[in-house]
Amino acid sequence: LERHFQVPVRLSDEFGVSSDAKEAICFAVFANETISGNPINITSVTGARKRTILGGIYF
């Protein structure tokens, strides 16, 4: 990546975020945004017609 894009690539560990925790952190962010009612899809990436809330909370 560094050679192709000519930018430095750094590990999340260098910023205090364990590489083992990245997935858990992402799911926590997704859950928070779902609970808060915030749409977080990127329509230009997903091809979706509109912004929408990702995920659902079921009891």
PDB file of N, CA and C in Angstrom:
ATOM      1  N   LEU A   1       0.822  -1.193   0.000  1.00  0.00           N
ATOM      2  CA  LEU A   1       0.000   0.000   0.000  1.00  0.00           C
ATOM      3  C   LEU A   1       0.866   1.255   0.000  1.00  0.00           C
ATOM      4  N   GLU A   2       1.924   1.225   0.801  1.00  0.00           N
ATOM      5  CA  GLU A   2       2.789   2.412   0.861  1.00  0.00           C
ATOM      6  C   GLU A   2       3.395   2.725  -0.502  1.00  0.00           C
ATOM      7  N   ARG A   3       3.862   1.681  -1.186  1.00  0.00           N
ATOM      8  CA  ARG A   3       4.468   1.914  -2.504  1.00  0.00           C
ATOM      9  C   ARG A   3       3.438   2.345  -3.527  1.00  0.00           C
ATOM     10  N   HIS A   4       2.278   1.702  -3.520  1.00  0.00           N
ATOM     11  CA  HIS A   4       1.255   2.000  -4.522  1.00  0.00           C
ATOM     12  C   HIS A   4       0.690   3.412  -4.361  1.00  0.00           C
ATOM     13  N   PHE A   5       0.355   3.786  -3.141  1.00  0.00           N
ATOM     14  CA  PHE A   5      -0.278   5.084  -2.896  1.00  0.00           C
ATOM     15  C   PHE A   5       0.707   6.163  -2.458  1.00  0.00           C
ATOM     16  N   GLN A   6       1.927   5.764  -2.196  1.00  0.00           N
ATOM     17  CA  GLN A   6       2.984   6.683  -1.768  1.00  0.00           C
ATOM     18  C   GLN A   6       2.588   7.492  -0.535  1.00  0.00           C
ATOM     19  N   VAL A   7       2.012   6.777   0.416  1.00  0.00           N
ATOM     20  CA  VAL A   7       1.672   7.367   1.713  1.00  0.00           C
ATOM     21  C   VAL A   7       2.109   6.384   2.799  1.00  0.00           C
ATOM     22  N   PRO A   8       2.457   6.878   3.969  1.00  0.00           N
ATOM     23  CA  PRO A   8       2.849   5.959   5.043  1.00  0.00           C
ATOM     24  C   PRO A   8       1.649   5.163   5.554  1.00  0.00           C
ATOM     25  N   VAL A   9       1.875   3.893   5.835  1.00  0.00           N
ATOM     26  CA  VAL A   9       0.848   3.026   6.413  1.00  0.00           C
ATOM     27  C   VAL A   9       1.264   2.738   7.848  1.00  0.00           C
ATOM     28  N   ARG A  10       0.354   2.956   8.777  1.00  0.00           N
ATOM     29  CA  ARG A  10       0.657   2.738  10.186  1.00  0.00           C
ATOM     30  C   ARG A  10      -0.330   1.750  10.774  1.00  0.00           C
ATOM     31  N   LEU A  11       0.099   1.069  11.799  1.00  0.00           N
ATOM     32  CA  LEU A  11      -0.750   0.102  12.484  1.00  0.00           C
ATOM     33  C   LEU A  11      -1.619   0.801  13.520  1.00  0.00           C
ATOM     34  N   SER A  12      -2.814   0.270  13.731  1.00  0.00           N
ATOM     35  CA  SER A  12      -3.702   0.863  14.733  1.00  0.00           C
ATOM     36  C   SER A  12      -3.072   0.802  16.121  1.00  0.00           C
ATOM     37  N   ASP A  13      -2.221  -0.191  16.345  1.00  0.00           N
ATOM     38  CA  ASP A  13      -1.545  -0.318  17.644  1.00  0.00           C
ATOM     39  C   ASP A  13      -0.727   0.940  17.968  1.00  0.00           C
ATOM     40  N   GLU A  14      -0.219   1.600  16.940  1.00  0.00           N
ATOM     41  CA  GLU A  14       0.569   2.818  17.141  1.00  0.00           C
ATOM     42  C   GLU A  14      -0.284   3.962  17.693  1.00  0.00           C
ATOM     43  N   PHE A  15      -1.597   3.843  17.569  1.00  0.00           N
ATOM     44  CA  PHE A  15      -2.514   4.874  18.059  1.00  0.00           C
ATOM     45  C   PHE A  15      -3.234   4.428  19.326  1.00  0.00           C
ATOM     46  N   GLY A  16      -2.774   3.324  19.911  1.00  0.00           N
ATOM     47  CA  GLY A  16      -3.367   2.838  21.147  1.00  0.00           C
ATOM     48  C   GLY A  16      -4.582   1.955  20.954  1.00  0.00           C
ATOM     49  N   VAL A  17      -4.839   1.521  19.714  1.00  0.00           N
ATOM     50  CA  VAL A  17      -5.973   0.635  19.431  1.00  0.00           C
ATOM     51  C   VAL A  17      -5.416  -0.728  19.047  1.00  0.00           C
ATOM     52  N   SER A  18      -5.610  -1.698  19.910  1.00  0.00           N
ATOM     53  CA  SER A  18      -5.100  -3.039  19.664  1.00  0.00           C
ATOM     54  C   SER A  18      -5.680  -3.605  18.376  1.00  0.00           C
ATOM     55  N   SER A  19      -4.820  -4.209  17.570  1.00  0.00           N
ATOM     56  CA  SER A  19      -5.307  -4.797  16.321  1.00  0.00           C
ATOM     57  C   SER A  19      -6.307  -5.915  16.602  1.00  0.00           C
ATOM     58  N   ASP A  20      -6.192  -6.541  17.767  1.00  0.00           N
ATOM     59  CA  ASP A  20      -7.145  -7.593  18.142  1.00  0.00           C
ATOM     60  C   ASP A  20      -8.516  -7.028  18.499  1.00  0.00           C
ATOM     61  N   ALA A  21      -8.598  -5.730  18.793  1.00  0.00           N
ATOM     62  CA  ALA A  21      -9.855  -5.124  19.231  1.00  0.00           C
ATOM     63  C   ALA A  21     -10.592  -4.388  18.119  1.00  0.00           C
ATOM     64  N   LYS A  22      -9.993  -4.259  16.945  1.00  0.00           N
ATOM     65  CA  LYS A  22     -10.599  -3.440  15.883  1.00  0.00           C
ATOM     66  C   LYS A  22     -12.000  -3.894  15.501  1.00  0.00           C
ATOM     67  N   GLU A  23     -12.206  -5.191  15.328  1.00  0.00           N
ATOM     68  CA  GLU A  23     -13.531  -5.678  14.926  1.00  0.00           C
ATOM     69  C   GLU A  23     -14.569  -5.381  16.004  1.00  0.00           C
ATOM     70  N   ALA A  24     -14.214  -5.607  17.250  1.00  0.00           N
ATOM     71  CA  ALA A  24     -15.145  -5.336  18.350  1.00  0.00           C
ATOM     72  C   ALA A  24     -15.493  -3.853  18.411  1.00  0.00           C
ATOM     73  N   ILE A  25     -14.508  -3.001  18.183  1.00  0.00           N
ATOM     74  CA  ILE A  25     -14.751  -1.557  18.193  1.00  0.00           C
ATOM     75  C   ILE A  25     -15.708  -1.177  17.070  1.00  0.00           C
ATOM     76  N   CYS A  26     -15.503  -1.749  15.882  1.00  0.00           N
ATOM     77  CA  CYS A  26     -16.393  -1.454  14.747  1.00  0.00           C
ATOM     78  C   CYS A  26     -17.831  -1.861  15.049  1.00  0.00           C
ATOM     79  N   PHE A  27     -18.019  -3.055  15.612  1.00  0.00           N
ATOM     80  CA  PHE A  27     -19.373  -3.495  15.941  1.00  0.00           C
ATOM     81  C   PHE A  27     -19.989  -2.611  17.018  1.00  0.00           C
ATOM     82  N   ALA A  28     -19.187  -2.130  17.957  1.00  0.00           N
ATOM     83  CA  ALA A  28     -19.703  -1.225  18.985  1.00  0.00           C
ATOM     84  C   ALA A  28     -20.155   0.095  18.365  1.00  0.00           C
ATOM     85  N   VAL A  29     -19.383   0.607  17.406  1.00  0.00           N
ATOM     86  CA  VAL A  29     -19.766   1.846  16.718  1.00  0.00           C
ATOM     87  C   VAL A  29     -21.057   1.628  15.930  1.00  0.00           C
ATOM     88  N   PHE A  30     -21.144   0.519  15.187  1.00  0.00           N
ATOM     89  CA  PHE A  30     -22.368   0.220  14.423  1.00  0.00           C
ATOM     90  C   PHE A  30     -23.570   0.122  15.357  1.00  0.00           C
ATOM     91  N   ALA A  31     -23.418  -0.569  16.487  1.00  0.00           N
ATOM     92  CA  ALA A  31     -24.519  -0.715  17.441  1.00  0.00           C
ATOM     93  C   ALA A  31     -24.942   0.640  17.989  1.00  0.00           C
ATOM     94  N   ASN A  32     -23.978   1.470  18.332  1.00  0.00           N
ATOM     95  CA  ASN A  32     -24.294   2.800  18.856  1.00  0.00           C
ATOM     96  C   ASN A  32     -25.075   3.616  17.831  1.00  0.00           C
ATOM     97  N   GLU A  33     -24.649   3.587  16.589  1.00  0.00           N
ATOM     98  CA  GLU A  33     -25.330   4.366  15.554  1.00  0.00           C
ATOM     99  C   GLU A  33     -26.729   3.818  15.285  1.00  0.00           C
ATOM    100  N   THR A  34     -26.894   2.504  15.338  1.00  0.00           N
ATOM    101  CA  THR A  34     -28.218   1.900  15.157  1.00  0.00           C
ATOM    102  C   THR A  34     -29.151   2.327  16.281  1.00  0.00           C
ATOM    103  N   ILE A  35     -28.679   2.218  17.521  1.00  0.00           N
ATOM    104  CA  ILE A  35     -29.493   2.611  18.672  1.00  0.00           C
ATOM    105  C   ILE A  35     -29.829   4.097  18.619  1.00  0.00           C
ATOM    106  N   SER A  36     -28.896   4.905  18.131  1.00  0.00           N
ATOM    107  CA  SER A  36     -29.104   6.358  18.048  1.00  0.00           C
ATOM    108  C   SER A  36     -29.958   6.769  16.856  1.00  0.00           C
ATOM    109  N   GLY A  37     -30.245   5.804  15.961  1.00  0.00           N
ATOM    110  CA  GLY A  37     -31.070   6.102  14.794  1.00  0.00           C
ATOM    111  C   GLY A  37     -30.337   6.843  13.691  1.00  0.00           C
ATOM    112  N   ASN A  38     -29.021   6.697  13.647  1.00  0.00           N
ATOM    113  CA  ASN A  38     -28.221   7.389  12.637  1.00  0.00           C
ATOM    114  C   ASN A  38     -27.924   6.489  11.441  1.00  0.00           C
ATOM    115  N   PRO A  39     -28.307   6.900  10.246  1.00  0.00           N
ATOM    116  CA  PRO A  39     -27.949   6.122   9.059  1.00  0.00           C
ATOM    117  C   PRO A  39     -26.448   6.229   8.815  1.00  0.00           C
ATOM    118  N   ILE A  40     -25.792   5.095   8.577  1.00  0.00           N
ATOM    119  CA  ILE A  40     -24.342   5.138   8.383  1.00  0.00           C
ATOM    120  C   ILE A  40     -23.878   4.456   7.100  1.00  0.00           C
ATOM    121  N   ASN A  41     -24.819   4.059   6.249  1.00  0.00           N
ATOM    122  CA  ASN A  41     -24.367   3.473   4.992  1.00  0.00           C
ATOM    123  C   ASN A  41     -23.873   4.582   4.069  1.00  0.00           C
ATOM    124  N   ILE A  42     -22.986   4.245   3.180  1.00  0.00           N
ATOM    125  CA  ILE A  42     -22.452   5.207   2.213  1.00  0.00           C
ATOM    126  C   ILE A  42     -23.011   4.801   0.853  1.00  0.00           C
ATOM    127  N   THR A  43     -23.998   5.545   0.382  1.00  0.00           N
ATOM    128  CA  THR A  43     -24.731   5.144  -0.823  1.00  0.00           C
ATOM    129  C   THR A  43     -23.829   5.023  -2.042  1.00  0.00           C
ATOM    130  N   SER A  44     -22.799   5.841  -2.139  1.00  0.00           N
ATOM    131  CA  SER A  44     -21.903   5.750  -3.295  1.00  0.00           C
ATOM    132  C   SER A  44     -21.079   4.469  -3.274  1.00  0.00           C
ATOM    133  N   VAL A  45     -20.953   3.844  -2.113  1.00  0.00           N
ATOM    134  CA  VAL A  45     -20.203   2.597  -1.995  1.00  0.00           C
ATOM    135  C   VAL A  45     -21.130   1.393  -2.101  1.00  0.00           C
ATOM    136  N   THR A  46     -22.290   1.459  -1.425  1.00  0.00           N
ATOM    137  CA  THR A  46     -23.189   0.307  -1.369  1.00  0.00           C
ATOM    138  C   THR A  46     -24.122   0.203  -2.567  1.00  0.00           C
ATOM    139  N   GLY A  47     -24.334   1.328  -3.257  1.00  0.00           N
ATOM    140  CA  GLY A  47     -25.286   1.327  -4.365  1.00  0.00           C
ATOM    141  C   GLY A  47     -26.722   1.495  -3.899  1.00  0.00           C
ATOM    142  N   ALA A  48     -26.911   1.696  -2.600  1.00  0.00           N
ATOM    143  CA  ALA A  48     -28.262   1.887  -2.065  1.00  0.00           C
ATOM    144  C   ALA A  48     -28.858   3.186  -2.599  1.00  0.00           C
ATOM    145  N   ARG A  49     -30.173   3.223  -2.697  1.00  0.00           N
ATOM    146  CA  ARG A  49     -30.863   4.410  -3.209  1.00  0.00           C
ATOM    147  C   ARG A  49     -30.971   5.522  -2.171  1.00  0.00           C
ATOM    148  N   LYS A  50     -30.926   5.141  -0.875  1.00  0.00           N
ATOM    149  CA  LYS A  50     -31.057   6.148   0.177  1.00  0.00           C
ATOM    150  C   LYS A  50     -30.220   5.741   1.384  1.00  0.00           C
ATOM    151  N   ARG A  51     -29.951   6.720   2.219  1.00  0.00           N
ATOM    152  CA  ARG A  51     -29.235   6.439   3.464  1.00  0.00           C
ATOM    153  C   ARG A  51     -30.182   5.697   4.400  1.00  0.00           C
ATOM    154  N   THR A  52     -29.648   4.743   5.134  1.00  0.00           N
ATOM    155  CA  THR A  52     -30.496   3.941   6.003  1.00  0.00           C
ATOM    156  C   THR A  52     -29.740   3.506   7.250  1.00  0.00           C
ATOM    157  N   ILE A  53     -30.500   3.152   8.254  1.00  0.00           N
ATOM    158  CA  ILE A  53     -29.915   2.638   9.491  1.00  0.00           C
ATOM    159  C   ILE A  53     -29.511   1.189   9.238  1.00  0.00           C
ATOM    160  N   LEU A  54     -28.301   0.850   9.624  1.00  0.00           N
ATOM    161  CA  LEU A  54     -27.813  -0.514   9.427  1.00  0.00           C
ATOM    162  C   LEU A  54     -28.035  -1.322  10.697  1.00  0.00           C
ATOM    163  N   GLY A  55     -28.552  -2.516  10.542  1.00  0.00           N
ATOM    164  CA  GLY A  55     -28.770  -3.386  11.683  1.00  0.00           C
ATOM    165  C   GLY A  55     -30.121  -3.156  12.330  1.00  0.00           C
ATOM    166  N   GLY A  56     -30.380  -3.937  13.348  1.00  0.00           N
ATOM    167  CA  GLY A  56     -31.635  -3.824  14.072  1.00  0.00           C
ATOM    168  C   GLY A  56     -31.475  -4.355  15.482  1.00  0.00           C
ATOM    169  N   ILE A  57     -32.331  -3.900  16.365  1.00  0.00           N
ATOM    170  CA  ILE A  57     -32.316  -4.346  17.756  1.00  0.00           C
ATOM    171  C   ILE A  57     -33.611  -5.118  17.989  1.00  0.00           C
ATOM    172  N   TYR A  58     -33.483  -6.362  18.405  1.00  0.00           N
ATOM    173  CA  TYR A  58     -34.653  -7.219  18.608  1.00  0.00           C
ATOM    174  C   TYR A  58     -34.645  -7.775  20.019  1.00  0.00           C
ATOM    175  N   PHE A  59     -35.814  -7.842  20.625  1.00  0.00           N
ATOM    176  CA  PHE A  59     -35.953  -8.389  21.972  1.00  0.00           C
ATOM    177  C   PHE A  59     -36.834  -9.604  21.935  1.00  0.00           C
TER     178      PHE A  59
END
